[in-house]
Short mmCIF file of C-alpha atoms in Angstrom, two decimals:
data_model
loop_
_atom_site.label_atom_id
_atom_site.label_comp_id
_atom_site.label_asym_id
_atom_site.label_seq_id
_atom_site.Cartn_x
_atom_site.Cartn_y
_atom_site.Cartn_z
CA MET E 1306 65.17 126.66 110.84
CA GLY E 1307 67.12 128.94 108.59
CA LYS E 1308 66.65 129.82 104.98
CA LEU E 1309 68.58 127.90 102.35
CA ILE E 1310 71.22 130.11 100.76
CA LYS E 1311 71.30 128.61 97.31
CA ASN E 1312 74.43 130.36 96.06
CA HIS E 1313 76.45 128.79 98.90
CA TRP E 1314 75.06 125.38 98.01
CA ALA E 1315 75.84 125.91 94.32
CA ARG E 1316 79.32 127.12 95.26
CA LEU E 1317 80.07 123.85 97.04
CA ILE E 1318 78.81 121.77 94.13
CA VAL E 1319 80.86 123.78 91.63
CA LEU E 1320 83.91 123.50 93.90
CA VAL E 1321 83.58 119.70 93.76
CA ALA E 1322 83.15 119.88 89.98
CA ALA E 1323 86.25 122.07 89.59
CA ILE E 1324 88.39 119.77 91.75
CA TYR E 1325 87.10 116.78 89.81
CA GLN E 1326 87.78 118.58 86.49
CA VAL E 1327 91.39 119.28 87.46
CA ALA E 1328 91.85 115.62 88.44
CA ALA E 1329 90.24 114.49 85.17
CA ALA E 1330 92.51 116.77 83.15
CA ILE E 1331 95.62 115.42 84.87
CA GLU E 1332 94.42 111.85 84.31
CA GLY E 1333 93.68 112.77 80.70
CA PHE E 1334 97.36 113.56 80.16
CA PHE E 1335 98.19 109.92 80.88
CA TRP E 1336 95.14 108.27 79.26
CA PRO E 1337 93.93 110.59 76.50
CA LYS E 1338 90.43 109.78 75.31
CA VAL E 1339 87.47 111.76 73.99
CA PHE E 1340 84.15 110.67 75.47
CA TRP E 1341 82.38 110.77 72.12
CA ASP E 1342 84.89 108.60 70.23
CA PHE E 1343 82.30 105.82 69.86
CA LEU E 1344 80.41 108.16 67.50
CA THR E 1345 83.29 109.77 65.62
CA LYS E 1346 87.07 109.77 65.57
CA ASN E 1347 87.23 113.40 64.36
CA LEU E 1348 87.93 114.72 67.88
CA ASP E 1349 90.92 112.46 68.58
CA PRO E 1350 93.51 115.06 67.43
CA VAL E 1351 92.28 117.34 70.24
CA VAL E 1352 93.61 114.96 72.93
CA LYS E 1353 96.65 113.40 71.26
CA PRO E 1354 99.44 114.00 70.27
CA ILE E 1355 99.01 117.54 71.63
CA PRO E 1356 96.79 117.56 74.78
CA ILE E 1357 94.73 120.65 73.91
CA LEU E 1358 91.52 119.50 75.59
CA GLN E 1359 93.34 118.43 78.73
CA ILE E 1360 95.01 121.85 79.02
CA ILE E 1361 91.67 123.63 78.51
CA ASN E 1362 90.09 121.48 81.23
CA LEU E 1363 92.99 122.11 83.58
CA VAL E 1364 92.82 125.90 83.09
CA LEU E 1365 89.01 126.03 83.45
CA GLY E 1366 89.11 123.80 86.55
CA LEU E 1367 91.77 125.96 88.19
CA LEU E 1368 89.78 129.09 87.26
CA GLY E 1369 86.68 127.57 88.85
CA LEU E 1370 88.66 126.75 92.00
CA ALA E 1371 90.10 130.27 92.20
CA TRP E 1372 86.64 131.76 91.69
CA GLU E 1373 84.65 129.62 94.09
CA TRP E 1374 87.30 129.34 96.79
CA PRO E 1375 88.29 132.93 96.18
CA LEU E 1376 91.81 134.14 96.19
CA LYS E 1377 92.33 137.28 98.27
CA PHE E 1378 92.55 139.56 95.26
CA LEU E 1379 89.24 138.17 93.85
CA LEU E 1380 87.33 138.45 97.11
CA SER E 1381 84.60 141.15 97.10
CA THR E 1382 85.27 142.18 93.52
CA PRO E 1383 82.34 142.64 91.14
CA LEU E 1384 83.49 139.54 89.26
CA HIS E 1385 83.33 137.43 92.42
CA ARG E 1386 79.88 138.75 93.33
CA SER E 1387 78.43 138.18 89.85
CA ILE E 1388 76.15 135.20 89.42
CA GLU E 1389 75.68 136.23 85.77
CA ALA E 1390 79.37 135.80 85.04
CA ARG E 1391 79.27 132.35 86.61
CA LEU E 1392 76.28 131.43 84.48
CA ALA E 1393 78.28 132.54 81.44
CA LEU E 1394 81.53 130.67 82.23
CA TYR E 1395 80.35 127.40 83.73
CA PRO E 1396 78.56 126.15 80.58
CA LEU E 1397 81.93 126.37 78.82
CA SER E 1398 83.54 124.44 81.65
CA ALA E 1399 80.82 121.81 81.48
CA LEU E 1400 81.21 121.49 77.70
CA ALA E 1401 84.98 121.09 77.94
CA ALA E 1402 84.57 118.52 80.72
CA ALA E 1403 81.90 116.60 78.77
CA LEU E 1404 84.22 116.21 75.80
CA LEU E 1405 86.94 114.54 77.85
CA TYR E 1406 86.24 110.92 78.77
CA GLN E 1407 87.42 111.38 82.35
CA GLY E 1408 85.38 114.57 82.75
CA THR E 1409 81.81 113.38 82.35
CA ASN E 1410 81.06 113.48 86.08
CA PRO E 1411 82.28 117.07 86.57
CA ALA E 1412 80.18 118.08 83.57
CA LEU E 1413 77.07 116.76 85.35
CA TYR E 1414 78.11 118.50 88.59
CA TYR E 1415 78.54 121.76 86.68
CA LEU E 1416 75.04 121.39 85.20
CA ILE E 1417 73.55 120.84 88.66
CA GLY E 1418 75.52 123.80 90.08
CA MET E 1419 74.38 126.03 87.21
CA GLY E 1420 70.78 125.07 87.82
CA ILE E 1421 71.07 126.02 91.48
CA TYR E 1422 72.89 129.27 90.62
CA PHE E 1423 70.06 130.10 88.20
CA TRP E 1424 67.57 129.38 90.97
CA ALA E 1425 69.47 131.70 93.30
CA TYR E 1426 69.69 134.38 90.59
CA SER E 1427 65.96 134.17 89.85
CA GLU E 1428 65.19 134.68 93.56
CA GLY E 1429 67.44 137.73 93.74
CA GLU E 1430 70.20 136.31 95.93
CA VAL E 1431 73.51 138.12 96.12
CA VAL E 1432 76.91 136.48 96.47
CA CYS E 1433 78.90 137.53 99.50
CA GLU E 1434 82.12 136.31 101.03
CA PRO E 1435 82.24 132.55 101.59
CA TRP E 1436 80.68 131.35 104.81
CA SER E 1437 79.02 134.67 105.55
CA LEU E 1438 75.53 136.02 105.22
CA PRO E 1439 74.55 139.02 103.08
CA ARG E 1440 74.46 142.20 105.11
CA ARG E 1441 71.21 144.06 105.40
CA GLY E 1442 70.85 147.78 104.84
CA ARG E 1443 70.90 150.11 107.85
CA GLY E 1444 67.26 151.13 107.46
CA ARG E 1445 65.96 147.56 107.73
CA SER E 1446 65.34 145.60 110.87
#
């Protein structure tokens, strides 16, 4: 059996979270609601009348999609290969998703994906092009 490549696994989970976050943001335009409104009504102005939180979720979801299913100009760039950058951005995406009522599931998916990315980072994995294996050096066998 092969070895589990954790960054590929995390990539798929974060892809699902990003797709779900985009769908939640679009749904939030029609039914604006903050998840935490049972505790306080102070966050209601963030979703209506101006949909600030929905726009933030839409932008972060599209950014996650572009990053994990890389566009041609992002492929093989240092930003695409960086697990550290992912571990810096995805908590913000998870927070924005957790604030929106429709985005609680993608927030949980982001947390799971971040945990797996951290696991991959702690074991020294490197991110390569999607659906490929990291190349070994010429001196190794």
